[in-house]
């Protein structure tokens, strides 16, 4: 049966985890673990140097914060609809993307060039996204060191 | 390609998952997601939603399958482009994506 109901009509809209901001380690690509998946058109960035236990907390516009489910500490970012939705809204990033994409081995999902590119993409996130925390006030998800 | 999952959802749709998708995408990003938790979610979801980006994809959600954090939901994305549905990705979330449209739930 097809319904007209949205998820938020049943489950609400608010995050169930209170997110805590994290600094972006500018200038140190080794601190990033990144992956681009063509089938899902999704980017994932771990700011911890490698994947760690986390959960995806939806923020907005196909963007999830990756957070420690116990503490809410942000450990990374996940962007769905990367080419379909995110890049068309960010022309500067879209301009460079074709060259970056060529460096990504299909079976590996990453390259050193992708790491550097996404480090600066994370800075864009830090400037554009705020998230409502449990108290209704705003907290920046990411901040440059 | 090696088949690692072959199950039926509550609507009677058959869904499969191949080892390369599980190992090279799901486990590479999140090594704690098990085939069993994906199967539980497909077999008995709490809600199924329409994907917002891909017309042929549907999202299955089930709470309680992550043993270390039972409050979380597992989200499994399935594409129905062929004879069987095919698992595209799976990851845990704090809640189902608020803007997705519900196409099935046990109450429907």
PDB file of C-alpha atoms in Angstrom:
ATOM      1  CA  UNK A   1       0.000   0.000   0.000  1.00  0.00           C
ATOM      2  CA  UNK A   2       1.333   3.436  -0.930  1.00  0.00           C
ATOM      3  CA  UNK A   3       0.797   6.138   1.664  1.00  0.00           C
ATOM      4  CA  UNK A   4       1.194   9.905   1.561  1.00  0.00           C
ATOM      5  CA  UNK A   5       2.776   9.970   4.996  1.00  0.00           C
ATOM      6  CA  UNK A   6       6.304  11.163   5.501  1.00  0.00           C
ATOM      7  CA  UNK A   7       8.690   9.637   7.999  1.00  0.00           C
ATOM      8  CA  UNK A   8       8.638  12.811  10.089  1.00  0.00           C
ATOM      9  CA  UNK A   9       4.851  12.446  10.517  1.00  0.00           C
ATOM     10  CA  UNK A  10       5.477   9.190  12.374  1.00  0.00           C
ATOM     11  CA  UNK A  11       8.942   9.492  13.882  1.00  0.00           C
ATOM     12  CA  UNK A  12       9.307  13.258  14.204  1.00  0.00           C
ATOM     13  CA  UNK A  13      12.045  15.399  12.743  1.00  0.00           C
ATOM     14  CA  UNK A  14      14.487  15.866  15.600  1.00  0.00           C
ATOM     15  CA  UNK A  15      17.796  14.062  15.901  1.00  0.00           C
ATOM     16  CA  UNK A  16      17.938  11.540  18.725  1.00  0.00           C
ATOM     17  CA  UNK A  17      21.635  12.173  19.282  1.00  0.00           C
ATOM     18  CA  UNK A  18      23.016  15.502  20.464  1.00  0.00           C
ATOM     19  CA  UNK A  19      25.923  16.263  18.176  1.00  0.00           C
ATOM     20  CA  UNK A  20      29.215  17.655  19.462  1.00  0.00           C
ATOM     21  CA  UNK A  21      31.399  19.668  17.085  1.00  0.00           C
ATOM     22  CA  UNK A  22      34.774  18.483  15.888  1.00  0.00           C
ATOM     23  CA  UNK A  23      37.795  20.323  14.528  1.00  0.00           C
ATOM     24  CA  UNK A  24      39.009  19.641  10.992  1.00  0.00           C
ATOM     25  CA  UNK A  25      42.725  18.830  10.877  1.00  0.00           C
ATOM     26  CA  UNK A  26      43.671  21.220   8.078  1.00  0.00           C
ATOM     27  CA  UNK A  27      46.919  20.359   6.322  1.00  0.00           C
ATOM     28  CA  UNK A  28      47.030  16.749   7.444  1.00  0.00           C
ATOM     29  CA  UNK A  29      45.342  14.521   4.844  1.00  0.00           C
ATOM     30  CA  UNK A  30      46.651  11.440   6.644  1.00  0.00           C
ATOM     31  CA  UNK A  31      44.096  12.128   9.355  1.00  0.00           C
ATOM     32  CA  UNK A  32      41.286  11.494   6.840  1.00  0.00           C
ATOM     33  CA  UNK A  33      39.843   8.228   5.601  1.00  0.00           C
ATOM     34  CA  UNK A  34      37.661   8.815   2.543  1.00  0.00           C
ATOM     35  CA  UNK A  35      35.600   6.777   0.118  1.00  0.00           C
ATOM     36  CA  UNK A  36      33.476   7.563  -2.936  1.00  0.00           C
ATOM     37  CA  UNK A  37      31.017   4.880  -4.045  1.00  0.00           C
ATOM     38  CA  UNK A  38      29.682   5.126  -7.587  1.00  0.00           C
ATOM     39  CA  UNK A  39      26.644   2.889  -7.050  1.00  0.00           C
ATOM     40  CA  UNK A  40      25.275   5.028  -4.233  1.00  0.00           C
ATOM     41  CA  UNK A  41      26.879   8.282  -5.437  1.00  0.00           C
ATOM     42  CA  UNK A  42      27.951   8.844  -1.851  1.00  0.00           C
ATOM     43  CA  UNK A  43      30.991  10.287  -0.149  1.00  0.00           C
ATOM     44  CA  UNK A  44      32.121   9.303   3.316  1.00  0.00           C
ATOM     45  CA  UNK A  45      34.805  11.131   5.307  1.00  0.00           C
ATOM     46  CA  UNK A  46      36.184   9.847   8.597  1.00  0.00           C
ATOM     47  CA  UNK A  47      38.150  12.508  10.481  1.00  0.00           C
ATOM     48  CA  UNK A  48      39.680   9.766  12.613  1.00  0.00           C
ATOM     49  CA  UNK A  49      42.122   8.385  10.031  1.00  0.00           C
ATOM     50  CA  UNK A  50      40.185   5.136   9.698  1.00  0.00           C
ATOM     51  CA  UNK A  51      36.590   3.936  10.030  1.00  0.00           C
ATOM     52  CA  UNK A  52      35.355   3.781  13.622  1.00  0.00           C
ATOM     53  CA  UNK A  53      32.098   2.754  15.280  1.00  0.00           C
ATOM     54  CA  UNK A  54      29.607   5.503  14.565  1.00  0.00           C
ATOM     55  CA  UNK A  55      26.067   6.133  13.421  1.00  0.00           C
ATOM     56  CA  UNK A  56      24.713   8.412  10.705  1.00  0.00           C
ATOM     57  CA  UNK A  57      22.695  11.374  11.985  1.00  0.00           C
ATOM     58  CA  UNK A  58      20.732  13.115   9.251  1.00  0.00           C
ATOM     59  CA  UNK A  59      21.383  16.851   9.160  1.00  0.00           C
ATOM     60  CA  UNK A  60      19.990  18.249   5.917  1.00  0.00           C
ATOM     61  CA  UNK A  61      20.251  18.114   2.117  1.00  0.00           C
ATOM     62  CA  UNK A  62      21.390  14.466   1.950  1.00  0.00           C
ATOM     63  CA  UNK A  63      24.140  15.122   4.481  1.00  0.00           C
ATOM     64  CA  UNK A  64      24.696  13.009   7.561  1.00  0.00           C
ATOM     65  CA  UNK A  65      27.039  13.651  10.471  1.00  0.00           C
ATOM     66  CA  UNK A  66      28.851  10.491  11.548  1.00  0.00           C
ATOM     67  CA  UNK A  67      28.708  10.476  15.320  1.00  0.00           C
ATOM     68  CA  UNK A  68      29.821   8.281  18.190  1.00  0.00           C
ATOM     69  CA  UNK A  69      26.463   6.873  19.311  1.00  0.00           C
ATOM     70  CA  UNK A  70      27.524   6.967  22.965  1.00  0.00           C
ATOM     71  CA  UNK A  71      28.829  10.527  23.144  1.00  0.00           C
ATOM     72  CA  UNK A  72      27.543  12.371  20.067  1.00  0.00           C
ATOM     73  CA  UNK A  73      31.108  13.338  19.132  1.00  0.00           C
ATOM     74  CA  UNK A  74      31.302  13.901  15.392  1.00  0.00           C
ATOM     75  CA  UNK A  75      33.821  11.577  13.725  1.00  0.00           C
ATOM     76  CA  UNK A  76      33.027  12.303  10.080  1.00  0.00           C
ATOM     77  CA  UNK A  77      30.534  13.118   7.359  1.00  0.00           C
ATOM     78  CA  UNK A  78      28.497  11.236   4.793  1.00  0.00           C
ATOM     79  CA  UNK A  79      27.021  12.920   1.720  1.00  0.00           C
ATOM     80  CA  UNK A  80      24.508  11.074  -0.437  1.00  0.00           C
ATOM     81  CA  UNK A  81      23.528  12.208  -3.944  1.00  0.00           C
ATOM     82  CA  UNK A  82      26.982  13.723  -4.305  1.00  0.00           C
ATOM     83  CA  UNK A  83      26.906  14.252  -8.084  1.00  0.00           C
ATOM     84  CA  UNK A  84      23.125  14.376  -8.373  1.00  0.00           C
ATOM     85  CA  UNK A  85      22.404  17.022  -5.783  1.00  0.00           C
ATOM     86  CA  UNK A  86      25.339  18.340  -3.760  1.00  0.00           C
ATOM     87  CA  UNK A  87      27.828  19.310  -6.486  1.00  0.00           C
ATOM     88  CA  UNK A  88      25.311  21.196  -8.658  1.00  0.00           C
ATOM     89  CA  UNK A  89      24.751  23.493  -5.684  1.00  0.00           C
ATOM     90  CA  UNK A  90      28.512  24.050  -5.233  1.00  0.00           C
ATOM     91  CA  UNK A  91      29.951  25.091  -8.614  1.00  0.00           C
ATOM     92  CA  UNK A  92      33.520  25.554  -7.328  1.00  0.00           C
ATOM     93  CA  UNK A  93      33.649  21.970  -6.111  1.00  0.00           C
ATOM     94  CA  UNK A  94      31.856  20.689  -9.194  1.00  0.00           C
ATOM     95  CA  UNK A  95      34.410  22.318 -11.477  1.00  0.00           C
ATOM     96  CA  UNK A  96      37.276  20.253 -10.044  1.00  0.00           C
ATOM     97  CA  UNK A  97      35.369  17.035  -9.421  1.00  0.00           C
ATOM     98  CA  UNK A  98      35.807  15.406 -12.890  1.00  0.00           C
ATOM     99  CA  UNK A  99      39.600  15.556 -12.517  1.00  0.00           C
ATOM    100  CA  UNK A 100      39.435  14.210  -8.969  1.00  0.00           C
ATOM    101  CA  UNK A 101      37.068  11.405  -9.975  1.00  0.00           C
ATOM    102  CA  UNK A 102      39.524  10.186 -12.594  1.00  0.00           C
ATOM    103  CA  UNK A 103      42.109   9.559  -9.882  1.00  0.00           C
ATOM    104  CA  UNK A 104      39.816   7.220  -7.936  1.00  0.00           C
ATOM    105  CA  UNK A 105      40.374   3.547  -8.647  1.00  0.00           C
ATOM    106  CA  UNK A 106      36.925   1.938  -9.082  1.00  0.00           C
ATOM    107  CA  UNK A 107      37.775  -0.968  -6.806  1.00  0.00           C
ATOM    108  CA  UNK A 108      39.342   1.182  -4.102  1.00  0.00           C
ATOM    109  CA  UNK A 109      37.080   4.226  -3.801  1.00  0.00           C
ATOM    110  CA  UNK A 110      39.771   6.703  -2.867  1.00  0.00           C
ATOM    111  CA  UNK A 111      42.967   8.470  -3.905  1.00  0.00           C
ATOM    112  CA  UNK A 112      45.362  10.936  -2.304  1.00  0.00           C
ATOM    113  CA  UNK A 113      43.875  13.658  -4.506  1.00  0.00           C
ATOM    114  CA  UNK A 114      40.401  12.810  -3.196  1.00  0.00           C
ATOM    115  CA  UNK A 115      41.670  13.182   0.374  1.00  0.00           C
ATOM    116  CA  UNK A 116      42.979  16.685  -0.237  1.00  0.00           C
ATOM    117  CA  UNK A 117      39.831  17.651  -2.163  1.00  0.00           C
ATOM    118  CA  UNK A 118      37.570  16.433   0.629  1.00  0.00           C
ATOM    119  CA  UNK A 119      39.625  18.130   3.303  1.00  0.00           C
ATOM    120  CA  UNK A 120      38.724  21.441   1.764  1.00  0.00           C
ATOM    121  CA  UNK A 121      35.194  20.259   1.117  1.00  0.00           C
ATOM    122  CA  UNK A 122      34.912  19.678   4.851  1.00  0.00           C
ATOM    123  CA  UNK A 123      35.771  23.317   5.330  1.00  0.00           C
ATOM    124  CA  UNK A 124      32.806  24.206   3.147  1.00  0.00           C
ATOM    125  CA  UNK A 125      30.645  22.089   5.418  1.00  0.00           C
ATOM    126  CA  UNK A 126      31.988  23.885   8.443  1.00  0.00           C
ATOM    127  CA  UNK A 127      30.829  27.170   6.988  1.00  0.00           C
ATOM    128  CA  UNK A 128      27.400  26.114   5.787  1.00  0.00           C
ATOM    129  CA  UNK A 129      25.944  23.743   8.326  1.00  0.00           C
ATOM    130  CA  UNK A 130      24.531  24.216  11.738  1.00  0.00           C
ATOM    131  CA  UNK A 131      22.523  21.643  13.553  1.00  0.00           C
ATOM    132  CA  UNK A 132      19.839  22.029  16.107  1.00  0.00           C
ATOM    133  CA  UNK A 133      20.854  20.418  19.348  1.00  0.00           C
ATOM    134  CA  UNK A 134      18.502  19.123  21.981  1.00  0.00           C
ATOM    135  CA  UNK A 135      18.111  22.533  23.583  1.00  0.00           C
ATOM    136  CA  UNK A 136      16.963  24.161  20.381  1.00  0.00           C
ATOM    137  CA  UNK A 137      20.118  26.231  20.047  1.00  0.00           C
ATOM    138  CA  UNK A 138      22.616  25.950  17.216  1.00  0.00           C
ATOM    139  CA  UNK A 139      26.022  24.292  17.276  1.00  0.00           C
ATOM    140  CA  UNK A 140      28.530  24.272  14.437  1.00  0.00           C
ATOM    141  CA  UNK A 141      29.183  20.700  13.345  1.00  0.00           C
ATOM    142  CA  UNK A 142      32.732  21.255  12.202  1.00  0.00           C
ATOM    143  CA  UNK A 143      35.232  23.998  12.808  1.00  0.00           C
ATOM    144  CA  UNK A 144      38.674  24.606  11.345  1.00  0.00           C
ATOM    145  CA  UNK A 145      41.575  24.305  13.753  1.00  0.00           C
TER     146      UNK A 145
ATOM    147  CA  UNK B   1      29.712 -12.940  -7.921  1.00  0.00           C
ATOM    148  CA  UNK B   2      28.892 -14.879  -4.791  1.00  0.00           C
ATOM    149  CA  UNK B   3      25.419 -14.613  -3.318  1.00  0.00           C
ATOM    150  CA  UNK B   4      25.591 -14.015   0.446  1.00  0.00           C
ATOM    151  CA  UNK B   5      21.932 -13.212   1.115  1.00  0.00           C
ATOM    152  CA  UNK B   6      18.684 -14.381  -0.445  1.00  0.00           C
ATOM    153  CA  UNK B   7      15.494 -13.509   1.433  1.00  0.00           C
ATOM    154  CA  UNK B   8      11.890 -12.346   1.034  1.00  0.00           C
ATOM    155  CA  UNK B   9      10.456  -9.113   2.400  1.00  0.00           C
ATOM    156  CA  UNK B  10       7.003  -8.883   4.060  1.00  0.00           C
ATOM    157  CA  UNK B  11       5.409  -8.022   0.711  1.00  0.00           C
ATOM    158  CA  UNK B  12       6.766 -11.192  -0.873  1.00  0.00           C
ATOM    159  CA  UNK B  13       9.544  -9.506  -2.877  1.00  0.00           C
ATOM    160  CA  UNK B  14      12.762 -11.494  -3.171  1.00  0.00           C
ATOM    161  CA  UNK B  15      15.953  -9.576  -2.318  1.00  0.00           C
ATOM    162  CA  UNK B  16      19.558 -10.656  -2.820  1.00  0.00           C
ATOM    163  CA  UNK B  17      22.968  -9.352  -1.790  1.00  0.00           C
ATOM    164  CA  UNK B  18      26.297 -10.212  -3.411  1.00  0.00           C
ATOM    165  CA  UNK B  19      29.603 -10.607  -1.616  1.00  0.00           C
ATOM    166  CA  UNK B  20      31.377  -7.842  -3.502  1.00  0.00           C
ATOM    167  CA  UNK B  21      28.756  -5.298  -2.466  1.00  0.00           C
ATOM    168  CA  UNK B  22      28.858  -6.471   1.135  1.00  0.00           C
ATOM    169  CA  UNK B  23      32.640  -6.718   1.494  1.00  0.00           C
ATOM    170  CA  UNK B  24      33.819  -3.915  -0.785  1.00  0.00           C
ATOM    171  CA  UNK B  25      31.274  -1.301   0.186  1.00  0.00           C
ATOM    172  CA  UNK B  26      29.283  -2.017   3.345  1.00  0.00           C
ATOM    173  CA  UNK B  27      32.010  -3.663   5.430  1.00  0.00           C
ATOM    174  CA  UNK B  28      34.736  -1.386   4.109  1.00  0.00           C
ATOM    175  CA  UNK B  29      32.849   1.602   5.515  1.00  0.00           C
ATOM    176  CA  UNK B  30      31.323  -0.059   8.592  1.00  0.00           C
ATOM    177  CA  UNK B  31      32.801  -3.385   9.598  1.00  0.00           C
ATOM    178  CA  UNK B  32      30.265  -3.909  12.398  1.00  0.00           C
ATOM    179  CA  UNK B  33      27.275  -4.419  10.084  1.00  0.00           C
ATOM    180  CA  UNK B  34      26.494  -8.108   9.772  1.00  0.00           C
ATOM    181  CA  UNK B  35      24.687 -10.051   7.080  1.00  0.00           C
ATOM    182  CA  UNK B  36      22.294 -11.264   9.766  1.00  0.00           C
ATOM    183  CA  UNK B  37      21.279  -7.724  10.725  1.00  0.00           C
ATOM    184  CA  UNK B  38      20.663  -6.874   7.066  1.00  0.00           C
ATOM    185  CA  UNK B  39      18.547 -10.003   6.639  1.00  0.00           C
ATOM    186  CA  UNK B  40      16.511  -9.202   9.773  1.00  0.00           C
ATOM    187  CA  UNK B  41      15.828  -5.705   8.446  1.00  0.00           C
ATOM    188  CA  UNK B  42      14.691  -6.933   5.031  1.00  0.00           C
ATOM    189  CA  UNK B  43      12.599  -9.742   6.448  1.00  0.00           C
ATOM    190  CA  UNK B  44      10.811  -7.715   9.109  1.00  0.00           C
ATOM    191  CA  UNK B  45      11.215  -3.953   8.610  1.00  0.00           C
ATOM    192  CA  UNK B  46       9.509  -1.417  10.808  1.00  0.00           C
ATOM    193  CA  UNK B  47       8.956   0.824   7.815  1.00  0.00           C
ATOM    194  CA  UNK B  48       9.796   0.913   4.090  1.00  0.00           C
ATOM    195  CA  UNK B  49      10.230   4.256   2.349  1.00  0.00           C
ATOM    196  CA  UNK B  50      10.679   5.504  -1.204  1.00  0.00           C
ATOM    197  CA  UNK B  51      14.190   6.687  -1.979  1.00  0.00           C
ATOM    198  CA  UNK B  52      14.298  10.405  -2.728  1.00  0.00           C
ATOM    199  CA  UNK B  53      16.985  10.204  -5.397  1.00  0.00           C
ATOM    200  CA  UNK B  54      16.396   6.925  -7.225  1.00  0.00           C
ATOM    201  CA  UNK B  55      12.948   5.908  -8.430  1.00  0.00           C
ATOM    202  CA  UNK B  56      13.705   2.180  -8.325  1.00  0.00           C
ATOM    203  CA  UNK B  57      15.222   2.155  -4.828  1.00  0.00           C
ATOM    204  CA  UNK B  58      13.476   1.580  -1.518  1.00  0.00           C
ATOM    205  CA  UNK B  59      14.778   1.967   2.027  1.00  0.00           C
ATOM    206  CA  UNK B  60      14.118  -0.613   4.744  1.00  0.00           C
ATOM    207  CA  UNK B  61      14.422   0.421   8.393  1.00  0.00           C
ATOM    208  CA  UNK B  62      14.453  -1.686  11.538  1.00  0.00           C
ATOM    209  CA  UNK B  63      15.232  -0.589  15.080  1.00  0.00           C
ATOM    210  CA  UNK B  64      17.003  -2.858  17.539  1.00  0.00           C
ATOM    211  CA  UNK B  65      19.223  -4.929  15.255  1.00  0.00           C
ATOM    212  CA  UNK B  66      22.444  -3.181  16.266  1.00  0.00           C
ATOM    213  CA  UNK B  67      23.258  -5.202  19.360  1.00  0.00           C
ATOM    214  CA  UNK B  68      25.579  -2.600  20.905  1.00  0.00           C
ATOM    215  CA  UNK B  69      23.119   0.280  20.435  1.00  0.00           C
ATOM    216  CA  UNK B  70      19.549  -1.083  20.235  1.00  0.00           C
ATOM    217  CA  UNK B  71      18.024   2.390  19.919  1.00  0.00           C
ATOM    218  CA  UNK B  72      19.561   2.808  16.481  1.00  0.00           C
ATOM    219  CA  UNK B  73      17.926   1.832  13.199  1.00  0.00           C
ATOM    220  CA  UNK B  74      19.571  -0.112  10.406  1.00  0.00           C
ATOM    221  CA  UNK B  75      18.822   1.366   6.976  1.00  0.00           C
ATOM    222  CA  UNK B  76      19.122  -1.007   4.011  1.00  0.00           C
ATOM    223  CA  UNK B  77      18.776   0.412   0.498  1.00  0.00           C
ATOM    224  CA  UNK B  78      17.419  -1.982  -2.142  1.00  0.00           C
ATOM    225  CA  UNK B  79      17.171  -1.479  -5.904  1.00  0.00           C
ATOM    226  CA  UNK B  80      14.325  -3.173  -7.754  1.00  0.00           C
ATOM    227  CA  UNK B  81      15.568  -2.831 -11.318  1.00  0.00           C
ATOM    228  CA  UNK B  82      15.612  -6.523 -12.227  1.00  0.00           C
ATOM    229  CA  UNK B  83      13.877  -9.754 -11.319  1.00  0.00           C
ATOM    230  CA  UNK B  84      15.008  -9.574  -7.692  1.00  0.00           C
ATOM    231  CA  UNK B  85      15.719  -6.634  -5.444  1.00  0.00           C
ATOM    232  CA  UNK B  86      19.417  -6.039  -4.892  1.00  0.00           C
ATOM    233  CA  UNK B  87      21.018  -4.624  -1.748  1.00  0.00           C
ATOM    234  CA  UNK B  88      22.915  -1.434  -2.638  1.00  0.00           C
ATOM    235  CA  UNK B  89      24.063  -0.268   0.789  1.00  0.00           C
ATOM    236  CA  UNK B  90      23.358  -0.506   4.518  1.00  0.00           C
ATOM    237  CA  UNK B  91      24.199   1.751   7.439  1.00  0.00           C
ATOM    238  CA  UNK B  92      22.856   2.536  10.877  1.00  0.00           C
ATOM    239  CA  UNK B  93      21.058   5.798  11.633  1.00  0.00           C
ATOM    240  CA  UNK B  94      19.637   7.522  14.700  1.00  0.00           C
ATOM    241  CA  UNK B  95      16.235   7.789  13.001  1.00  0.00           C
ATOM    242  CA  UNK B  96      14.683   7.200   9.577  1.00  0.00           C
ATOM    243  CA  UNK B  97      15.293  10.104   7.192  1.00  0.00           C
ATOM    244  CA  UNK B  98      12.497  12.583   8.023  1.00  0.00           C
ATOM    245  CA  UNK B  99      11.710  13.664   4.473  1.00  0.00           C
ATOM    246  CA  UNK B 100      11.246  10.208   2.953  1.00  0.00           C
ATOM    247  CA  UNK B 101       7.753   9.013   2.021  1.00  0.00           C
ATOM    248  CA  UNK B 102       6.463   5.868   3.710  1.00  0.00           C
ATOM    249  CA  UNK B 103       5.352   3.199   1.253  1.00  0.00           C
ATOM    250  CA  UNK B 104       4.881   0.316   3.669  1.00  0.00           C
ATOM    251  CA  UNK B 105       4.614  -0.338   7.383  1.00  0.00           C
ATOM    252  CA  UNK B 106       2.995  -3.179   9.344  1.00  0.00           C
ATOM    253  CA  UNK B 107       0.052  -0.862  10.063  1.00  0.00           C
ATOM    254  CA  UNK B 108      -0.642  -0.180   6.365  1.00  0.00           C
TER     255      UNK B 108
END
